[in-house]
Coordinates of C-alpha atoms in Angstrom, one line a residue:
Chain A
M23 CA 27.8 -3.3 10.3
A24 CA 31.2 -4.8 11.7
E25 CA 32.3 -7.9 9.8
T26 CA 32.6 -10.8 12.1
M27 CA 35.4 -13.3 12.0
R28 CA 36.4 -16.7 13.6
A29 CA 38.7 -16.5 16.4
V30 CA 39.7 -18.6 19.9
A31 CA 37.8 -18.1 23.0
V32 CA 38.6 -19.1 26.2
G33 CA 35.7 -20.3 28.4
V34 CA 35.3 -19.7 32.2
D35 CA 36.7 -23.4 32.6
H36 CA 39.8 -22.4 30.5
T37 CA 38.6 -24.7 27.7
V38 CA 39.0 -23.2 23.9
S39 CA 36.6 -23.0 21.2
V40 CA 36.4 -21.4 17.9
E41 CA 33.8 -18.6 17.9
R42 CA 32.5 -15.7 15.5
T43 CA 33.3 -12.4 17.0
A44 CA 33.8 -9.0 15.4
R45 CA 36.7 -8.2 13.0
P46 CA 39.2 -5.8 14.4
A47 CA 39.1 -2.5 12.5
P48 CA 42.9 -0.9 12.0
G49 CA 43.3 2.1 14.0
A50 CA 45.5 5.0 12.9
G51 CA 48.9 3.8 12.3
E52 CA 47.6 0.2 12.4
V53 CA 47.5 -2.6 9.7
L54 CA 44.8 -5.1 9.4
I55 CA 46.3 -8.6 8.5
R56 CA 44.3 -11.3 7.2
V57 CA 46.3 -14.2 9.2
A58 CA 47.5 -17.2 7.5
Y59 CA 49.6 -18.6 10.4
A60 CA 49.8 -18.0 14.0
G61 CA 52.6 -18.9 16.1
I62 CA 51.9 -20.5 19.5
N63 CA 53.9 -19.4 22.5
R64 CA 54.0 -20.7 26.4
A65 CA 52.7 -17.2 27.3
D66 CA 49.3 -17.8 25.5
L67 CA 49.1 -21.1 27.8
I68 CA 49.5 -19.1 30.6
Q69 CA 47.1 -16.5 29.3
R70 CA 44.5 -19.3 28.8
R71 CA 45.0 -20.4 32.6
G72 CA 44.3 -16.7 33.7
F73 CA 47.6 -15.7 34.8
Y74 CA 49.1 -13.4 32.0
P75 CA 46.4 -10.9 31.3
P76 CA 46.8 -8.9 28.1
P77 CA 48.3 -5.3 28.6
P78 CA 46.1 -2.6 28.5
G79 CA 44.8 -1.9 25.0
A80 CA 45.6 -5.4 23.9
S81 CA 43.5 -7.8 22.2
P82 CA 41.8 -10.2 24.8
I83 CA 42.5 -12.9 22.0
M84 CA 45.5 -14.9 22.5
G85 CA 48.4 -15.2 20.1
L86 CA 51.5 -13.2 19.9
E87 CA 52.6 -13.4 16.2
V88 CA 51.5 -14.2 12.9
S89 CA 52.2 -14.1 9.4
G90 CA 49.3 -13.3 6.5
I91 CA 48.5 -10.7 3.9
V92 CA 47.5 -6.9 4.4
E93 CA 43.8 -6.5 4.2
A94 CA 43.5 -3.0 4.8
L95 CA 45.3 0.1 6.4
G96 CA 44.7 2.8 9.1
A97 CA 45.0 6.5 8.6
G98 CA 48.8 7.5 8.4
V99 CA 50.2 4.1 7.5
T100 CA 52.8 4.7 4.8
R101 CA 55.1 1.5 4.4
W102 CA 52.4 -1.0 3.6
R103 CA 50.1 -1.9 0.7
V104 CA 47.0 -4.0 0.6
G105 CA 48.2 -7.5 -0.3
D106 CA 51.5 -7.4 1.0
Q107 CA 52.9 -10.5 2.6
V108 CA 54.0 -9.8 6.0
C109 CA 54.7 -11.0 9.6
A110 CA 53.9 -9.4 12.8
L111 CA 54.7 -9.0 16.5
L112 CA 51.7 -8.9 18.7
S113 CA 50.6 -7.8 22.2
G114 CA 47.7 -10.1 21.4
G115 CA 45.0 -11.3 19.0
G116 CA 46.8 -13.9 16.5
Y117 CA 44.5 -16.8 17.2
A118 CA 41.9 -15.2 14.7
E119 CA 41.0 -14.6 11.1
Y120 CA 42.0 -11.1 11.1
V121 CA 44.4 -8.9 13.6
A122 CA 45.2 -5.4 13.6
A123 CA 48.6 -4.4 14.5
P124 CA 50.9 -1.2 14.7
E125 CA 52.6 -0.9 11.3
G126 CA 56.1 -0.4 13.2
S127 CA 55.6 -4.1 14.5
V128 CA 55.0 -5.3 11.1
L129 CA 57.7 -6.9 8.9
P130 CA 58.2 -8.0 5.6
V131 CA 58.0 -11.8 5.0
P132 CA 61.8 -12.4 4.4
A133 CA 63.1 -13.5 1.1
G134 CA 63.1 -16.9 0.1
L135 CA 60.3 -17.9 3.0
T136 CA 56.9 -19.1 2.5
L137 CA 54.0 -17.5 4.8
K138 CA 54.0 -20.8 6.7
Q139 CA 57.8 -20.2 7.7
A140 CA 57.1 -16.6 8.0
G141 CA 54.7 -17.7 10.7
A142 CA 57.3 -19.2 13.1
I143 CA 59.8 -16.2 13.2
A144 CA 58.7 -12.8 14.9
E145 CA 58.5 -13.7 18.4
A146 CA 61.6 -15.8 18.4
T147 CA 63.7 -13.4 16.5
F148 CA 62.7 -10.4 18.4
T149 CA 63.3 -12.3 21.8
V150 CA 66.7 -13.4 20.9
F151 CA 67.8 -10.3 19.4
A152 CA 66.5 -8.4 22.4
N153 CA 67.8 -10.6 25.1
V154 CA 70.9 -12.3 23.8
F155 CA 72.3 -9.3 21.4
E156 CA 70.9 -6.2 23.1
T157 CA 70.9 -7.1 27.0
G158 CA 73.1 -10.0 26.9
A159 CA 75.4 -8.1 24.5
L160 CA 76.9 -11.4 23.0
K161 CA 80.1 -10.9 21.0
P162 CA 81.8 -12.9 18.4
G163 CA 83.9 -15.5 19.9
E164 CA 81.9 -15.7 23.3
T165 CA 80.0 -18.7 24.3
L166 CA 76.1 -18.6 24.5
L167 CA 74.2 -21.4 26.7
V168 CA 70.8 -21.8 25.5
H169 CA 68.1 -23.8 27.8
G170 CA 65.5 -25.3 26.0
G171 CA 67.6 -25.4 22.8
A172 CA 64.9 -27.4 20.9
S173 CA 62.3 -24.7 21.5
G174 CA 61.2 -22.0 18.8
I175 CA 63.5 -19.6 20.9
G176 CA 66.3 -22.2 21.6
T177 CA 66.4 -22.9 17.8
T178 CA 66.7 -19.2 16.9
A179 CA 69.0 -18.4 19.4
I180 CA 71.4 -21.2 18.3
Q181 CA 71.4 -20.1 14.7
M182 CA 71.3 -16.2 15.3
A183 CA 74.3 -16.8 17.6
R184 CA 76.4 -18.9 15.0
A185 CA 75.5 -16.6 12.3
Y186 CA 77.1 -13.9 14.6
G187 CA 80.2 -16.0 15.0
A188 CA 79.7 -17.2 18.8
K189 CA 80.0 -20.7 20.1
V190 CA 76.8 -22.3 21.4
I191 CA 76.1 -24.8 23.8
A192 CA 72.4 -26.0 24.3
T193 CA 70.4 -27.9 26.5
A194 CA 67.6 -30.5 25.4
G195 CA 65.4 -33.1 26.8
D196 CA 65.9 -36.1 24.6
D197 CA 68.1 -37.7 21.9
A198 CA 66.1 -36.2 19.0
K199 CA 66.0 -33.0 20.4
C200 CA 69.7 -33.1 21.0
K201 CA 70.5 -34.2 17.3
L202 CA 68.5 -30.9 16.1
V203 CA 70.5 -28.7 18.1
T204 CA 73.7 -30.4 17.1
D205 CA 72.7 -30.0 13.5
L206 CA 71.9 -26.3 14.1
G207 CA 75.6 -25.9 15.3
A208 CA 75.3 -26.1 19.1
R209 CA 76.9 -28.5 21.3
A210 CA 74.2 -30.4 22.9
I211 CA 73.4 -31.8 26.6
N212 CA 70.8 -33.8 27.6
Y213 CA 69.6 -32.4 30.7
K214 CA 67.8 -35.4 31.8
T215 CA 70.8 -37.9 31.3
E216 CA 73.9 -35.2 31.7
D217 CA 75.0 -32.9 34.4
F218 CA 75.0 -29.6 32.4
E219 CA 76.7 -27.6 35.1
A220 CA 79.6 -30.2 34.9
I221 CA 79.8 -30.1 31.1
V222 CA 79.4 -26.6 30.8
K223 CA 82.2 -26.0 33.4
A224 CA 84.5 -28.3 31.6
E225 CA 83.7 -26.5 28.2
G226 CA 85.2 -23.1 29.7
G227 CA 81.8 -21.6 30.9
A228 CA 79.4 -19.4 29.2
D229 CA 79.5 -15.7 28.9
V230 CA 75.7 -15.2 28.0
I231 CA 73.0 -17.5 29.5
L232 CA 69.5 -17.6 27.8
D233 CA 67.4 -19.3 30.1
M234 CA 63.7 -19.8 30.5
V235 CA 63.7 -22.5 33.4
G236 CA 64.7 -20.6 36.6
G237 CA 64.3 -22.6 39.8
P238 CA 67.2 -24.6 40.3
Y239 CA 69.1 -23.7 37.2
V240 CA 69.4 -19.8 38.5
Q241 CA 72.3 -21.3 40.9
K242 CA 74.0 -23.3 38.3
N243 CA 73.8 -20.5 35.9
I244 CA 75.5 -18.4 38.2
N245 CA 78.2 -21.3 38.9
I246 CA 79.1 -21.8 35.3
A247 CA 79.0 -18.2 34.0
R248 CA 82.5 -16.8 33.0
P249 CA 83.7 -13.7 34.7
F250 CA 81.4 -10.7 33.2
G251 CA 79.2 -13.2 32.2
R252 CA 75.2 -11.9 31.5
I253 CA 72.2 -14.4 32.7
V254 CA 69.0 -13.5 31.0
N255 CA 65.9 -15.1 32.1
I256 CA 62.8 -14.8 29.9
A257 CA 60.7 -17.0 31.9
H258 CA 60.7 -19.1 35.0
M259 CA 59.0 -22.4 34.1
E260 CA 60.7 -24.0 37.2
G261 CA 59.8 -21.3 39.3
A262 CA 61.0 -17.6 40.2
K263 CA 61.6 -18.2 43.6
T264 CA 65.0 -20.0 44.8
E265 CA 67.9 -19.7 47.3
V266 CA 70.9 -18.4 45.8
N267 CA 74.2 -17.7 46.7
F268 CA 75.3 -14.2 45.5
M269 CA 79.1 -14.4 45.9
P270 CA 80.1 -15.4 42.8
V271 CA 78.1 -12.7 41.2
M272 CA 80.1 -10.0 42.9
L273 CA 83.5 -12.0 42.6
K274 CA 83.1 -12.7 38.9
R275 CA 81.1 -9.4 38.4
L276 CA 78.2 -11.5 36.6
V277 CA 74.9 -9.6 35.4
I278 CA 71.5 -11.2 36.3
T279 CA 68.9 -9.9 34.3
G280 CA 65.7 -10.7 32.5
S281 CA 63.0 -9.1 30.4
T282 CA 59.4 -9.6 28.7
L283 CA 58.6 -8.6 25.2
R284 CA 54.8 -8.2 25.4
A285 CA 54.7 -5.4 27.5
R286 CA 57.2 -3.2 25.8
P287 CA 55.7 0.1 24.4
I288 CA 54.7 0.0 20.8
A289 CA 57.7 2.6 19.9
E290 CA 60.2 0.2 21.5
K291 CA 58.9 -2.5 19.5
A292 CA 59.1 -0.4 16.3
R293 CA 62.9 -0.1 17.2
L294 CA 63.4 -3.7 17.8
A295 CA 61.6 -4.7 14.4
H296 CA 64.1 -2.1 12.8
E297 CA 67.1 -3.7 14.2
V298 CA 65.6 -7.3 13.5
E299 CA 65.0 -6.5 9.7
T300 CA 68.3 -5.0 9.3
R301 CA 70.3 -7.2 11.1
I302 CA 68.4 -10.8 11.3
W303 CA 66.6 -10.6 7.9
P304 CA 69.6 -11.0 6.0
W305 CA 70.7 -14.0 7.8
I306 CA 67.4 -15.8 7.3
A307 CA 67.5 -14.7 3.7
A308 CA 70.9 -16.2 3.1
G309 CA 70.0 -19.5 4.9
K310 CA 71.7 -18.8 7.9
V311 CA 68.7 -18.7 10.3
K312 CA 66.1 -21.2 9.4
P313 CA 62.5 -21.3 10.8
V314 CA 62.4 -25.1 12.6
I315 CA 58.6 -25.9 12.5
D316 CA 57.7 -28.3 14.6
S317 CA 53.8 -29.0 13.5
V318 CA 50.8 -27.1 12.1
F319 CA 47.4 -27.5 13.5
P320 CA 44.1 -26.2 11.8
L321 CA 42.8 -23.4 14.1
E322 CA 40.0 -25.7 15.5
D323 CA 42.7 -28.0 17.1
V324 CA 44.1 -25.2 19.0
D325 CA 43.4 -27.5 22.3
S326 CA 45.7 -30.0 20.8
A327 CA 48.3 -27.9 19.9
H328 CA 48.6 -26.5 23.5
T329 CA 48.5 -30.0 24.7
R330 CA 51.6 -30.8 22.6
M331 CA 53.5 -27.7 23.8
A332 CA 52.4 -28.2 27.4
A333 CA 53.8 -31.8 27.3
S334 CA 57.3 -30.4 25.9
K335 CA 56.7 -32.9 23.0
H336 CA 57.8 -30.2 20.3
A337 CA 60.9 -29.2 18.8
G338 CA 60.6 -25.9 17.0
K339 CA 57.5 -23.7 16.6
I340 CA 53.9 -24.9 16.6
L341 CA 51.8 -23.5 14.1
L342 CA 47.8 -22.6 13.8
Q343 CA 46.8 -22.6 10.4
L344 CA 43.9 -20.2 9.5
Chain B
M25 CA 121.4 -4.7 53.6
A26 CA 117.5 -4.5 53.3
E27 CA 116.3 -1.5 55.6
T28 CA 113.4 -2.5 57.8
M29 CA 110.1 -0.7 58.7
R30 CA 107.4 -1.0 61.1
A31 CA 104.2 -2.7 59.9
V32 CA 101.2 -4.5 61.3
A33 CA 101.4 -8.4 61.6
V34 CA 98.5 -10.9 62.2
G35 CA 99.3 -13.6 64.7
V36 CA 98.2 -17.2 64.1
D37 CA 95.3 -16.4 66.8
H38 CA 94.7 -13.2 64.8
T39 CA 96.1 -10.9 67.0
V40 CA 97.6 -7.9 65.7
S41 CA 101.1 -6.5 66.7
V42 CA 103.5 -3.7 65.2
E43 CA 106.8 -5.8 64.3
R44 CA 109.8 -4.7 62.4
T45 CA 109.9 -6.2 58.6
A46 CA 111.8 -5.5 55.6
R47 CA 110.9 -2.3 53.9
P48 CA 109.7 -2.9 50.3
A49 CA 111.7 -1.8 47.2
P50 CA 109.9 -0.5 44.2
G51 CA 109.6 -2.7 41.3
A52 CA 109.5 -1.3 37.8
G53 CA 106.7 1.3 37.3
E54 CA 106.4 1.3 41.2
V55 CA 106.3 4.0 43.5
L56 CA 107.5 3.7 47.1
I57 CA 105.3 5.8 49.8
R58 CA 106.4 6.8 53.0
V59 CA 102.9 6.4 54.7
A60 CA 101.4 9.3 56.6
Y61 CA 97.9 7.6 57.1
A62 CA 96.3 4.4 56.2
G63 CA 92.5 3.8 55.9
I64 CA 90.8 1.1 57.3
N65 CA 88.3 -1.2 55.5
R66 CA 86.0 -4.0 56.4
A67 CA 88.1 -6.1 53.9
D68 CA 91.0 -5.5 56.7
L69 CA 88.9 -7.4 59.2
I70 CA 88.0 -10.2 57.1
Q71 CA 91.7 -10.7 55.7
R72 CA 92.7 -10.5 59.7
R73 CA 90.4 -13.6 60.2
G74 CA 92.1 -15.4 57.1
F75 CA 89.1 -15.2 55.0
Y76 CA 90.3 -12.9 52.4
P77 CA 93.8 -13.7 51.3
P78 CA 95.5 -11.1 49.5
P79 CA 95.6 -11.6 45.4
P80 CA 98.7 -13.0 44.0
G81 CA 101.5 -10.9 44.2
A82 CA 99.9 -8.5 46.9
S83 CA 101.6 -7.8 50.0
P84 CA 100.5 -9.9 52.8
I85 CA 100.3 -6.9 55.1
M86 CA 96.7 -5.5 55.4
G87 CA 95.9 -2.0 54.2
L88 CA 94.2 -0.9 50.8
E89 CA 94.8 2.7 50.8
V90 CA 97.0 5.5 52.2
S91 CA 98.2 8.9 51.8
G92 CA 101.9 10.0 52.2
I93 CA 105.0 11.1 50.7
V94 CA 107.0 9.8 47.9
E95 CA 110.1 8.2 48.8
A96 CA 111.6 6.5 46.0
L97 CA 110.9 5.8 42.2
G98 CA 111.3 2.3 40.4
A99 CA 112.5 1.9 36.9
G100 CA 110.2 3.9 34.3
V101 CA 108.2 5.9 36.6
T102 CA 107.7 9.2 34.9
R103 CA 104.8 10.9 36.5
W104 CA 105.9 11.2 40.1
R105 CA 109.1 12.8 42.0
V106 CA 110.4 12.0 45.1
G107 CA 108.7 14.4 47.6
D108 CA 105.3 14.3 46.1
Q109 CA 102.3 14.3 48.1
V110 CA 100.1 11.6 47.1
C111 CA 97.6 8.9 47.9
A112 CA 97.1 5.4 46.8
L113 CA 95.0 2.4 46.1
L114 CA 96.5 -0.7 47.1
S115 CA 96.0 -4.5 46.9
G116 CA 97.6 -4.5 50.3
G117 CA 100.6 -3.4 52.5
G118 CA 99.2 -0.2 53.9
Y119 CA 99.1 -0.7 57.7
A120 CA 103.2 -0.1 57.5
E121 CA 105.6 3.0 57.2
Y122 CA 106.5 2.1 53.8
V123 CA 104.5 0.5 50.8
A124 CA 105.2 0.1 47.0
A125 CA 102.3 1.0 44.5
P126 CA 102.0 0.8 40.9
E127 CA 102.2 4.3 39.4
G128 CA 99.0 4.2 38.0
S129 CA 97.3 3.2 41.2
V130 CA 98.7 6.8 42.6
L131 CA 96.9 10.1 42.7
P132 CA 98.1 13.5 43.5
V133 CA 96.2 14.9 47.1
P134 CA 93.6 16.8 45.6
A135 CA 94.1 20.6 45.9
G136 CA 93.0 21.7 49.5
L137 CA 93.3 18.4 51.2
T138 CA 95.5 17.5 54.0
L139 CA 97.5 14.4 53.8
K140 CA 94.9 13.0 56.7
Q141 CA 92.2 13.9 54.6
A142 CA 93.7 12.3 51.6
G143 CA 94.4 9.0 53.3
A144 CA 90.5 8.5 53.6
I145 CA 89.7 9.0 50.0
A146 CA 91.2 6.6 47.7
E147 CA 89.0 3.1 48.4
A148 CA 85.9 5.1 48.9
T149 CA 86.1 7.1 45.5
F150 CA 87.5 4.2 43.5
T151 CA 84.6 2.2 44.8
V152 CA 81.8 4.5 44.3
F153 CA 82.8 5.6 40.8
A154 CA 83.4 2.0 39.7
N155 CA 80.2 0.7 41.1
V156 CA 77.7 3.7 41.0
F157 CA 79.1 5.7 38.1
E158 CA 80.0 3.2 35.9
T159 CA 78.6 -0.4 36.8
G160 CA 75.6 1.3 38.0
A161 CA 75.3 4.1 35.2
L162 CA 73.7 6.3 37.7
K163 CA 72.4 9.4 35.6
P164 CA 71.4 13.1 36.9
G165 CA 68.0 13.2 38.2
E166 CA 67.9 9.6 39.0
T167 CA 67.5 8.4 42.7
L168 CA 70.4 6.4 44.4
L169 CA 69.5 4.4 47.2
V170 CA 72.9 3.8 49.6
H171 CA 72.9 1.4 52.4
G172 CA 75.6 2.2 55.2
G173 CA 74.9 5.7 54.3
A174 CA 77.4 6.6 57.4
S175 CA 80.3 4.4 56.4
G176 CA 83.3 5.9 54.3
I177 CA 81.8 4.4 51.3
G178 CA 78.4 5.5 52.1
T179 CA 79.2 9.3 52.9
T180 CA 81.6 9.4 49.7
A181 CA 78.6 7.8 47.3
I182 CA 76.3 10.3 48.9
Q183 CA 78.3 13.3 48.2
M184 CA 79.4 12.0 44.6
A185 CA 75.8 11.3 43.8
R186 CA 74.6 14.8 44.7
A187 CA 77.5 16.4 43.2
Y188 CA 76.2 14.6 40.0
G189 CA 72.9 15.8 40.4
A190 CA 70.9 12.7 41.4
K191 CA 68.6 12.4 44.7
V192 CA 69.9 10.3 47.2
I193 CA 68.2 8.0 49.9
A194 CA 70.5 6.4 52.6
T195 CA 69.9 4.0 55.3
A196 CA 71.9 4.6 58.5
G197 CA 71.7 2.8 62.0
D198 CA 71.4 5.7 64.7
D199 CA 70.2 9.2 64.9
A200 CA 73.6 11.1 64.8
K201 CA 74.4 9.1 61.6
C202 CA 71.1 10.0 60.3
K203 CA 72.0 13.5 60.9
L204 CA 75.2 13.1 59.1
V205 CA 73.7 11.6 55.9
T206 CA 71.1 14.4 55.8
D207 CA 73.7 16.9 56.1
L208 CA 75.4 15.3 53.2
G209 CA 72.2 16.1 51.2
A210 CA 70.6 12.6 51.5
R211 CA 66.8 11.4 52.5
A212 CA 67.9 9.4 55.8
I213 CA 66.4 6.3 57.0
N214 CA 67.1 4.8 60.5
Y215 CA 67.2 0.8 59.3
K216 CA 66.6 0.1 62.9
T217 CA 63.3 2.1 63.6
E218 CA 62.0 2.5 60.2
D219 CA 60.9 0.1 57.2
F220 CA 63.4 1.2 54.6
E221 CA 61.3 -1.0 51.9
A222 CA 58.1 1.0 52.5
I223 CA 60.0 4.5 52.6
V224 CA 62.0 4.0 49.5
K225 CA 58.6 2.7 47.7
A226 CA 56.7 5.9 48.9
E227 CA 59.6 8.0 47.7
G228 CA 58.9 6.6 44.1
G229 CA 61.8 3.6 44.3
A230 CA 65.5 3.5 43.4
D231 CA 67.4 3.6 40.0
V232 CA 70.6 2.2 41.3
I233 CA 71.1 0.7 44.9
L234 CA 74.5 0.4 46.4
D235 CA 74.4 -2.5 48.8
M236 CA 77.0 -4.1 51.2
V237 CA 74.5 -5.6 53.5
G238 CA 73.0 -8.5 51.3
G239 CA 71.1 -11.3 52.9
P240 CA 67.4 -10.0 53.7
Y241 CA 68.3 -6.8 51.8
V242 CA 68.5 -8.5 48.5
Q243 CA 65.0 -9.1 48.2
K244 CA 64.0 -5.8 49.3
N245 CA 66.1 -4.2 46.9
I246 CA 64.6 -6.1 43.9
N247 CA 61.0 -4.9 45.2
I248 CA 62.2 -1.3 45.6
A249 CA 64.0 -1.1 42.3
R250 CA 62.2 1.2 39.7
P251 CA 62.1 -0.3 36.0
F252 CA 65.5 -0.8 34.7
G253 CA 67.1 -0.6 38.1
R254 CA 70.7 -1.5 38.9
I255 CA 71.3 -3.3 42.1
V256 CA 75.2 -3.4 42.9
N257 CA 76.4 -5.2 45.7
I258 CA 80.1 -4.7 47.0
A259 CA 79.8 -6.9 50.0
H260 CA 77.3 -9.3 51.9
M261 CA 77.5 -8.5 55.3
E262 CA 74.4 -10.2 56.1
G263 CA 75.2 -13.1 53.9
A264 CA 75.2 -13.7 50.1
K265 CA 72.7 -16.8 50.3
T266 CA 69.2 -15.8 50.3
E267 CA 66.1 -16.8 48.8
V268 CA 64.8 -14.6 46.2
N269 CA 61.8 -14.0 43.7
F270 CA 63.2 -13.3 40.6
M271 CA 59.9 -12.4 38.9
P272 CA 60.4 -8.3 39.6
V273 CA 64.1 -8.7 38.0
M274 CA 62.2 -10.0 34.6
L275 CA 59.0 -7.9 34.7
K276 CA 60.9 -4.5 35.6
R277 CA 64.0 -5.7 33.7
L278 CA 66.4 -5.2 36.7
V279 CA 70.1 -5.8 36.7
I280 CA 71.7 -7.2 39.7
T281 CA 75.2 -7.3 39.7
G282 CA 78.3 -6.9 42.0
S283 CA 82.1 -6.0 42.1
T284 CA 85.4 -5.9 43.9
L285 CA 87.9 -3.7 43.5
R286 CA 91.1 -5.2 44.9
A287 CA 91.4 -8.3 42.7
R288 CA 91.2 -6.0 39.3
P289 CA 94.1 -5.9 37.3
I290 CA 96.6 -3.0 37.4
A291 CA 95.9 -1.6 34.3
E292 CA 92.2 -1.6 35.1
K293 CA 93.0 0.2 38.3
A294 CA 95.0 2.7 36.3
R295 CA 92.3 3.5 34.2
L296 CA 90.0 4.0 37.2
A297 CA 92.3 6.1 38.7
H298 CA 92.7 8.5 35.7
E299 CA 88.9 8.6 35.5
V300 CA 88.6 9.6 39.4
E301 CA 91.2 12.0 38.9
T302 CA 89.6 13.6 36.0
R303 CA 85.9 13.5 37.2
I304 CA 86.1 13.4 41.1
W305 CA 89.2 15.1 42.3
P306 CA 87.6 18.5 41.0
W307 CA 84.7 17.9 43.2
I308 CA 86.9 17.4 46.3
A309 CA 88.9 20.5 45.0
A310 CA 85.6 22.3 44.9
G311 CA 84.5 21.4 48.1
K312 CA 81.6 19.1 46.6
V313 CA 82.9 16.0 48.0
K314 CA 84.4 16.1 51.7
P315 CA 86.1 13.3 53.2
V316 CA 84.5 12.4 56.3
I317 CA 86.8 11.1 58.9
D318 CA 85.5 9.3 62.1
S319 CA 88.8 8.8 64.0
V320 CA 92.5 8.6 63.9
F321 CA 94.2 6.1 65.6
P322 CA 98.2 5.5 66.0
L323 CA 99.5 2.5 64.3
E324 CA 99.9 0.6 67.6
D325 CA 96.4 1.0 68.6
V326 CA 95.3 -0.9 65.1
D327 CA 93.5 -3.6 67.4
S328 CA 91.4 -0.6 68.7
A329 CA 90.4 1.0 65.7
H330 CA 89.6 -2.7 64.1
T331 CA 87.2 -3.0 67.3
R332 CA 85.4 0.2 66.5
M333 CA 84.8 -0.8 62.9
A334 CA 83.6 -4.2 63.9
A335 CA 81.1 -2.7 66.5
S336 CA 79.7 -0.1 63.5
K337 CA 80.4 2.5 66.0
H338 CA 82.0 4.8 63.4
A339 CA 80.9 7.4 60.7
G340 CA 83.3 8.0 57.9
K341 CA 86.5 6.7 57.7
I342 CA 88.8 5.5 60.7
L343 CA 92.5 6.0 59.7
L344 CA 95.7 4.9 61.2
Q345 CA 98.4 7.7 61.6
L346 CA 102.2 6.5 61.2

């Protein structure tokens, strides 16, 4: 008899509710995690509306990251023991009491962090490492421009880049968010009242730009990138379709690129996990990179949590507590 | 008394004529070359119209590449001797009887080549090496798509990529040009009568795309790039401004980039020259990469040479004979 668990279900009208469903069993090489906290990401909101279907083989339940306790081990798992405190990057299934994850996507809770804090770090650290450090190839002394600087990814990008010795400029949408990103070590720009293009230009431009806005930001990013600059889009909240003048791309030898994390193969995520644990976990343990948590909602209040993110009222991560 | 030489001058009405002007003297680290052949590039046509001013310090005379004989040496030049047969990449000054070039931008005429053939190779080999091999990071077994496959750069790109073990698809504008690129080892597409987007897609896509067209090609290039594809623009003959849907750039993790050669620092050109001589000159000596020469015009007929290029009637390089 399969045991059951509570999990968030999405109705045909895109409403959400907590229902009982079968508890997953860990397959070979997988770890079953009893979830303590699940992080909320914008991709979840898109999946809920039906536009971001889970990749083949992934859980149909929303949720791309959790923290929790190892409950059971699938065949061949060597690193983990039942009872270990872990966090994990998921291809889905986090909005539930239990989730099965490939052992290579599971990391220990960093030294000194609570399970609550650990629920806020997987997606952001993996995303920033993959896009700013690997694809963007940020170097110490260079300037990183982060759009959405007060978001979970933004606050993480600022701290990781600062820990690495880069200068950081970050855009944010109100004074409180600007104060937050300033406190984290970035030069803040209120994009609603200031012209980020003019300010970044006056600051000497940006070597790496991490952007989730797209739309009108694409040309501005190109205009303010320094020679050999790398522009990495991880989303296009204002649209992926826009008119662009590519002349500066050629003249300044820029790189325009982007990526998603969820669709990457399990082996690639394991490689990233190893890099993140080796390079970023020590910064977290040393207090150089701190999870910024906006708010915690009980699983039953998932709709309120989504509403808060959709309205961009949050600064840092929104978590669900199981 | 400065000696004089014949060189092409551009009038205020953009007409060209051969005039007498001061012969350049080789500065420290420079080689004075008595020009045998000067290659014509599209950039020359743009410079003639006043839209592509020479970079600071460059000769105001048109001409980005020559072959010829070393006539005199500036202070500190160690590699060359008077009388050496050479070819050179220039930041300007090729449409003249003499030109001074930094010694690092000068290369020996490859074994087995005439001075005429050597006049056709510098700009194309440097451009293809820098953009397809370095920036584009083409690997053996990958597929290269070359637009303008019958141009000087196109014919060179096809042969260099084939010599390296890549598959090549090339677009060209008429049947004779398609036959030429087929003979060089590429899958030819007549872009006037065929849909290159559909054909490349059916062929499995392209890993590296070398494009000088831009405009409507930008989106098509993005659509037919394989995952992790690199799209390198070295010009935008159909315009640099266009509407683009960037979603595939993120989903396929593409790189959109570009570069120009002329503005690169002298030290960077010397580094490229070393790579080109080490890696490409042996392919030329072995007959794997052959200069394709469209036509040769006397210096006085420079206007006819430009007219031929502007009409895209040529296949391979157009040369001026001094």
